Amino acid sequence: MPLPATLPPALFVTGTDTGIGKTATSTALLHALRRRGLRAVGMKPVASGSEDLGQGLRNEDALALQAASWPVPDYADLNPYALRQPLAPELAAAEDGVQVALAPIVAAFERLRAKADIVVVEGVGGWLAPVSATLDQLDLVRALKLPVLLVVGMRLG
């Protein structure tokens, strides 16, 4: 995967739908950045469909980002909001009794930025999936001041 000569300090990977390839794209990007000698870490601010693996809730996509990152970030910074149910984030948060807020996400992002040359932030679901009743993914992008990489499916129609 060719990379541009100059890279932003972070970027936001989103997709047109859930299951479109955001995690595959994000992990491939992290590996390519690391091959170039960069400290590249992933972040999944909000993840639904998490399981308790003995160390608290963990999400499969977030774990893939963690495995592709160097230095390896603390899971709590990588995934500040791990939600149990595999539902739209707004619904999964309500089921867990969690109120998703920007401040913890921004603080975790800043901790990751301090340790890395670039942070690859993966969105949840499709671009239009609400994060909470009052936040959408555009709010995250604006708060973190990130350029956006849109993953689209190659489909007829």
XYZ file of N, CA and C in Angstrom:
471
model
N 0.859 -1.175 0.000
C 0.000 0.000 0.000
C 0.901 1.232 0.000
N 0.870 2.022 -1.076
C 1.686 3.238 -1.098
C 1.138 4.274 -0.117
N 2.056 4.908 0.581
C 1.680 5.931 1.552
C 2.126 7.294 1.043
N 1.362 8.338 1.352
C 1.776 9.683 0.932
C 3.076 10.096 1.624
N 3.793 10.998 0.994
C 5.072 11.456 1.533
C 4.902 12.110 2.901
N 3.851 12.881 3.071
C 3.591 13.487 4.368
C 2.303 12.900 4.926
N 2.344 12.592 6.183
C 1.197 11.967 6.835
C 0.664 12.859 7.943
N -0.639 12.836 8.153
C -1.195 13.577 9.294
C -0.822 12.828 10.581
N -0.887 13.486 11.727
C -0.575 12.807 12.993
C -1.645 11.799 13.405
N -2.790 11.827 12.736
C -3.863 10.883 13.024
C -4.866 10.951 11.883
N -5.672 9.893 11.759
C -6.745 9.899 10.780
C -7.879 9.015 11.269
N -9.045 9.243 10.712
C -10.260 8.538 11.112
C -10.697 7.647 9.961
N -10.816 6.348 10.238
C -11.250 5.384 9.234
C -12.714 5.058 9.496
N -13.549 5.310 8.512
C -14.967 4.996 8.617
C -15.390 4.256 7.366
N -16.621 3.815 7.340
C -17.099 3.072 6.192
C -18.532 3.416 5.859
N -18.969 2.912 4.737
C -20.336 3.148 4.303
C -21.314 2.259 5.060
N -20.799 1.240 5.747
C -21.662 0.292 6.444
C -20.821 -0.477 7.453
N -21.488 -1.197 8.325
C -20.778 -2.096 9.217
C -20.336 -3.314 8.404
N -19.213 -3.901 8.746
C -18.708 -5.068 8.041
C -18.137 -4.768 6.661
N -17.821 -3.513 6.387
C -17.363 -3.093 5.066
C -15.851 -3.233 4.908
N -15.114 -3.400 6.029
C -13.663 -3.567 5.951
C -12.852 -2.505 6.678
N -13.484 -1.798 7.606
C -12.765 -0.755 8.352
C -11.593 -1.332 9.140
N -11.817 -2.459 9.806
C -10.755 -3.039 10.633
C -9.634 -3.581 9.759
N -9.977 -4.260 8.671
C -8.946 -4.774 7.764
C -8.117 -3.617 7.197
N -8.779 -2.538 6.822
C -8.079 -1.366 6.297
C -7.212 -0.725 7.373
N -7.757 -0.570 8.571
C -7.019 0.069 9.662
C -5.790 -0.743 10.065
N -5.939 -2.059 10.181
C -4.794 -2.890 10.579
C -3.746 -2.930 9.470
N -4.179 -3.001 8.194
C -3.221 -2.975 7.080
C -2.449 -1.657 7.079
N -3.153 -0.570 7.341
C -2.508 0.738 7.408
C -1.506 0.796 8.559
N -1.894 0.283 9.727
C -0.971 0.255 10.875
C 0.285 -0.552 10.549
N 0.136 -1.701 9.932
C 1.299 -2.522 9.561
C 2.192 -1.798 8.552
N 1.580 -1.143 7.563
C 2.363 -0.405 6.565
C 3.127 0.747 7.208
N 2.496 1.449 8.120
C 3.145 2.561 8.812
C 4.305 2.052 9.677
N 4.087 0.945 10.360
C 5.147 0.369 11.195
C 6.325 -0.097 10.346
N 6.048 -0.658 9.160
C 7.146 -1.074 8.266
C 7.998 0.116 7.848
N 7.400 1.278 7.853
C 8.141 2.508 7.535
C 8.893 3.061 8.751
N 8.832 2.337 9.860
C 9.561 2.753 11.056
C 8.812 3.719 11.951
N 7.532 3.900 11.707
C 6.743 4.831 12.515
C 6.111 4.129 13.711
N 5.973 4.868 14.784
C 5.204 4.381 15.942
C 3.742 4.650 15.599
N 3.022 3.576 15.270
C 1.646 3.694 14.799
C 0.734 2.898 15.721
N -0.279 3.570 16.256
C -1.220 2.889 17.157
C -2.652 3.098 16.675
N -3.465 2.104 16.963
C -4.868 2.171 16.615
C -5.715 2.606 17.792
N -6.932 3.029 17.469
C -7.905 3.417 18.491
C -9.298 3.106 17.964
N -10.119 2.550 18.817
C -11.536 2.299 18.511
C -12.305 2.944 19.656
N -12.636 4.235 19.548
C -13.226 4.952 20.675
C -14.488 4.308 21.242
N -15.347 3.809 20.342
C -16.603 3.189 20.745
C -16.724 1.879 19.985
N -16.978 0.796 20.710
C -17.128 -0.513 20.065
C -18.282 -1.264 20.698
N -19.215 -1.678 19.881
C -20.306 -2.508 20.377
C -19.996 -3.962 20.013
N -20.645 -4.884 20.723
C -20.368 -6.299 20.502
C -19.107 -6.746 21.213
N -18.954 -6.375 22.464
C -17.774 -6.720 23.260
C -18.100 -7.868 24.206
N -17.074 -8.633 24.546
C -17.228 -9.762 25.456
C -16.315 -9.596 26.656
N -16.726 -10.152 27.782
C -15.888 -10.144 28.977
C -14.906 -11.301 28.863
N -13.643 -10.986 28.662
C -12.606 -11.997 28.501
C -11.742 -12.128 29.751
N -12.296 -11.767 30.896
C -11.573 -11.893 32.150
C -10.835 -10.641 32.583
N -10.687 -9.684 31.682
C -10.026 -8.411 32.005
C -10.968 -7.252 31.724
N -12.255 -7.530 31.734
C -13.241 -6.526 31.371
C -13.698 -6.761 29.951
N -14.585 -5.914 29.481
C -15.119 -6.066 28.132
C -14.035 -5.782 27.093
N -13.986 -6.653 26.091
C -13.034 -6.507 24.996
C -13.777 -6.713 23.683
N -13.396 -5.935 22.679
C -14.011 -5.998 21.364
C -13.010 -6.582 20.376
N -13.489 -7.452 19.506
C -12.638 -8.143 18.540
C -11.893 -7.164 17.625
N -12.583 -6.151 17.121
C -11.933 -5.167 16.246
C -10.869 -4.375 17.004
N -11.192 -3.973 18.220
C -10.228 -3.217 19.031
C -9.004 -4.070 19.343
N -9.201 -5.349 19.619
C -8.063 -6.243 19.876
C -7.188 -6.393 18.632
N -7.798 -6.425 17.446
C -7.021 -6.488 16.202
C -6.188 -5.221 16.029
N -6.761 -4.075 16.343
C -6.012 -2.812 16.277
C -4.864 -2.812 17.277
N -5.130 -3.305 18.478
C -4.088 -3.370 19.507
C -2.930 -4.258 19.048
N -3.264 -5.413 18.461
C -2.230 -6.339 17.995
C -1.402 -5.750 16.849
N -1.997 -4.873 16.041
C -1.294 -4.264 14.915
C -0.525 -3.005 15.308
N -0.648 -2.570 16.543
C -0.049 -1.310 17.004
C 1.333 -1.521 17.599
N 2.179 -0.487 17.437
C 3.433 -0.404 18.179
C 3.730 1.051 18.420
N 3.929 1.428 19.687
C 3.886 0.581 20.867
C 2.453 0.104 21.155
N 2.369 -0.999 21.859
C 1.063 -1.562 22.174
C 0.366 -0.658 23.187
N -0.787 -0.097 22.824
C -1.476 0.826 23.738
C -2.241 0.082 24.826
N -2.456 0.765 25.940
C -3.337 0.233 26.982
C -4.730 0.092 26.384
N -5.405 -1.005 26.719
C -6.723 -1.245 26.132
C -7.700 -0.119 26.492
N -7.617 0.392 27.700
C -8.540 1.448 28.134
C -8.402 2.703 27.280
N -7.205 2.995 26.783
C -7.014 4.144 25.892
C -7.439 3.794 24.468
N -7.143 2.596 24.044
C -7.494 2.137 22.705
C -9.005 2.100 22.512
N -9.741 1.662 23.539
C -11.192 1.476 23.426
C -11.891 1.977 24.699
N -12.045 3.308 24.829
C -12.660 3.864 26.038
C -14.085 3.379 26.303
N -14.832 3.084 25.237
C -16.213 2.625 25.399
C -16.394 1.271 24.717
N -16.264 0.198 25.507
C -16.539 -1.157 25.046
C -17.953 -1.502 25.514
N -18.833 -1.711 24.562
C -20.243 -1.954 24.862
C -20.587 -3.415 24.561
N -21.381 -3.995 25.421
C -21.637 -5.434 25.363
C -22.419 -5.887 24.122
N -23.525 -5.283 23.833
C -24.430 -5.772 22.795
C -23.950 -5.394 21.379
N -24.099 -6.312 20.403
C -23.724 -6.013 19.012
C -24.836 -5.222 18.306
N -25.062 -4.027 18.783
C -26.119 -3.154 18.276
C -25.513 -1.833 17.841
N -26.330 -0.989 17.232
C -25.887 0.380 16.971
C -25.376 0.959 18.292
N -24.282 1.709 18.265
C -23.666 2.179 19.508
C -24.618 2.888 20.462
N -25.492 3.711 19.931
C -26.451 4.430 20.781
C -27.316 3.443 21.568
N -27.781 2.387 20.906
C -28.625 1.385 21.563
C -27.815 0.511 22.523
N -26.600 0.124 22.115
C -25.746 -0.701 22.970
C -25.376 0.052 24.251
N -25.091 1.342 24.142
C -24.759 2.150 25.319
C -25.960 2.235 26.257
N -27.145 2.430 25.697
C -28.354 2.500 26.527
C -28.575 1.185 27.260
N -28.369 0.056 26.566
C -28.520 -1.264 27.206
C -27.545 -1.441 28.362
N -26.327 -0.893 28.213
C -25.300 -1.007 29.261
C -25.412 0.082 30.325
N -26.332 1.023 30.130
C -26.455 2.128 31.078
C -25.268 3.075 31.032
N -24.693 3.233 29.852
C -23.500 4.055 29.654
C -23.863 5.289 28.844
N -23.348 6.422 29.237
C -23.510 7.660 28.477
C -22.172 7.961 27.797
N -22.119 7.799 26.482
C -20.897 8.084 25.733
C -20.700 9.595 25.688
N -19.499 10.024 26.051
C -19.175 11.458 26.076
C -17.849 11.698 25.374
N -17.664 12.886 24.845
C -16.442 13.223 24.123
C -15.212 13.331 25.018
N -15.346 13.865 26.214
C -14.174 14.138 27.056
C -13.299 12.899 27.289
N -13.841 11.735 27.670
C -12.976 10.561 27.855
C -12.317 10.097 26.555
N -13.006 10.261 25.435
C -12.429 9.877 24.150
C -11.269 10.796 23.792
N -11.469 12.090 23.947
C -10.411 13.062 23.646
C -9.202 12.827 24.561
N -9.425 12.587 25.842
C -8.313 12.349 26.774
C -7.539 11.096 26.389
N -8.236 10.017 26.036
C -7.565 8.777 25.622
C -6.780 9.006 24.329
N -7.375 9.726 23.388
C -6.700 10.040 22.127
C -5.408 10.815 22.389
N -5.461 11.800 23.255
C -4.257 12.593 23.568
C -3.167 11.733 24.194
N -3.545 10.783 25.043
C -2.544 9.866 25.616
C -1.898 9.014 24.520
N -2.703 8.537 23.575
C -2.157 7.750 22.469
C -1.257 8.608 21.585
N -1.682 9.832 21.284
C -0.877 10.747 20.446
C 0.485 11.019 21.065
N 0.537 11.081 22.387
C 1.805 11.357 23.070
C 2.807 10.210 22.911
N 2.315 9.013 22.583
C 3.178 7.835 22.480
C 3.446 7.408 21.036
N 2.815 8.047 20.066
C 2.878 7.559 18.698
C 3.165 8.673 17.703
N 3.663 8.258 16.541
C 3.842 9.195 15.434
C 2.515 9.419 14.712
N 1.676 8.380 14.704
C 0.377 8.471 14.042
C -0.617 7.557 14.751
N -1.850 8.034 14.863
C -2.937 7.257 15.469
C -3.989 7.028 14.393
N -4.350 5.764 14.203
C -5.400 5.386 13.263
C -6.650 5.119 14.086
N -7.640 5.995 13.960
C -8.868 5.912 14.744
C -9.946 5.281 13.874
N -10.479 4.147 14.342
C -11.517 3.453 13.587
C -12.889 3.769 14.152
N -13.784 4.163 13.272
C -15.155 4.440 13.670
C -15.927 3.171 13.962
N -17.193 3.342 14.286
C -18.052 2.207 14.628
C -19.225 2.167 13.647
N -19.523 0.976 13.135
C -20.623 0.861 12.186
C -20.349 1.667 10.934
N -21.387 2.143 10.300
C -21.247 3.010 9.139
C -21.130 4.468 9.553
N -20.735 5.310 8.630
C -20.503 6.730 8.905
C -21.690 7.399 9.581
N -22.882 7.012 9.232
C -24.067 7.666 9.782
C -24.568 7.052 11.083
N -23.908 6.012 11.591
C -24.338 5.398 12.850
C -24.134 6.392 13.992
N -25.178 6.705 14.744
C -25.009 7.622 15.876
C -24.193 6.951 16.988
N -23.362 7.721 17.639
C -22.559 7.215 18.751
C -23.378 7.267 20.041
N -24.207 8.277 20.153
C -25.110 8.418 21.295
C -26.303 9.257 20.832
N -27.194 9.560 21.756
C -28.351 10.388 21.396
C -27.933 11.801 21.002
N -26.754 12.228 21.445
C -26.314 13.594 21.172
C -25.016 13.682 20.368
N -24.400 12.531 20.045
C -23.123 12.532 19.322
C -23.203 11.632 18.103
N -22.572 12.093 17.027
C -22.391 11.199 15.895
C -20.899 11.162 15.563
N -20.548 10.382 14.575
C -19.127 10.217 14.279
C -18.481 11.505 13.791
N -19.251 12.352 13.138
C -18.716 13.648 12.724
C -18.272 14.461 13.943
N -18.997 14.341 15.057
C -18.588 15.042 16.287
C -17.217 14.561 16.760
N -16.960 13.246 16.653
C -15.645 12.708 17.035
C -14.563 13.271 16.118
N -14.828 13.242 14.818
C -13.866 13.748 13.838
C -13.543 15.211 14.111
N -14.554 16.002 14.382
C -14.326 17.428 14.662
C -13.572 17.639 15.967
N -13.951 16.908 17.012
C -13.294 17.072 18.315
C -11.824 16.679 18.248
N -11.511 15.641 17.468
C -10.132 15.163 17.370
C -9.372 15.815 16.212
N -10.084 16.606 15.389
C -9.503 17.329 14.246
C -8.806 16.375 13.279
N -9.569 15.377 12.794
C -9.001 14.320 11.973
C -9.450 14.373 10.516
N -8.535 14.058 9.591
C -8.966 13.792 8.225
C -9.654 12.423 8.206
N -10.509 12.198 7.214
C -11.315 10.973 7.157
C -10.934 10.132 5.947
N -10.787 8.828 6.205
C -10.605 7.837 5.150
C -11.886 7.011 5.113
N -12.579 7.016 3.976
C -13.857 6.314 3.834
C -13.629 4.989 3.114
N -13.999 3.886 3.780
C -13.910 2.555 3.193
C -15.258 2.235 2.559
N -15.239 1.882 1.281
C -16.471 1.584 0.557
C -16.391 0.184 -0.046
N -17.529 -0.452 -0.162
C -17.583 -1.762 -0.789
C -17.607 -1.629 -2.300
N -16.969 -2.552 -2.970
C -16.992 -2.590 -4.417
C -18.166 -3.467 -4.825
N -19.291 -2.817 -5.087
C -20.531 -3.528 -5.390
C -21.171 -2.958 -6.637
N -21.956 -3.789 -7.257
C -22.706 -3.345 -8.419
C -23.880 -2.501 -7.963
N -24.112 -1.375 -8.608
C -25.286 -0.590 -8.268
C -25.006 0.694 -7.754
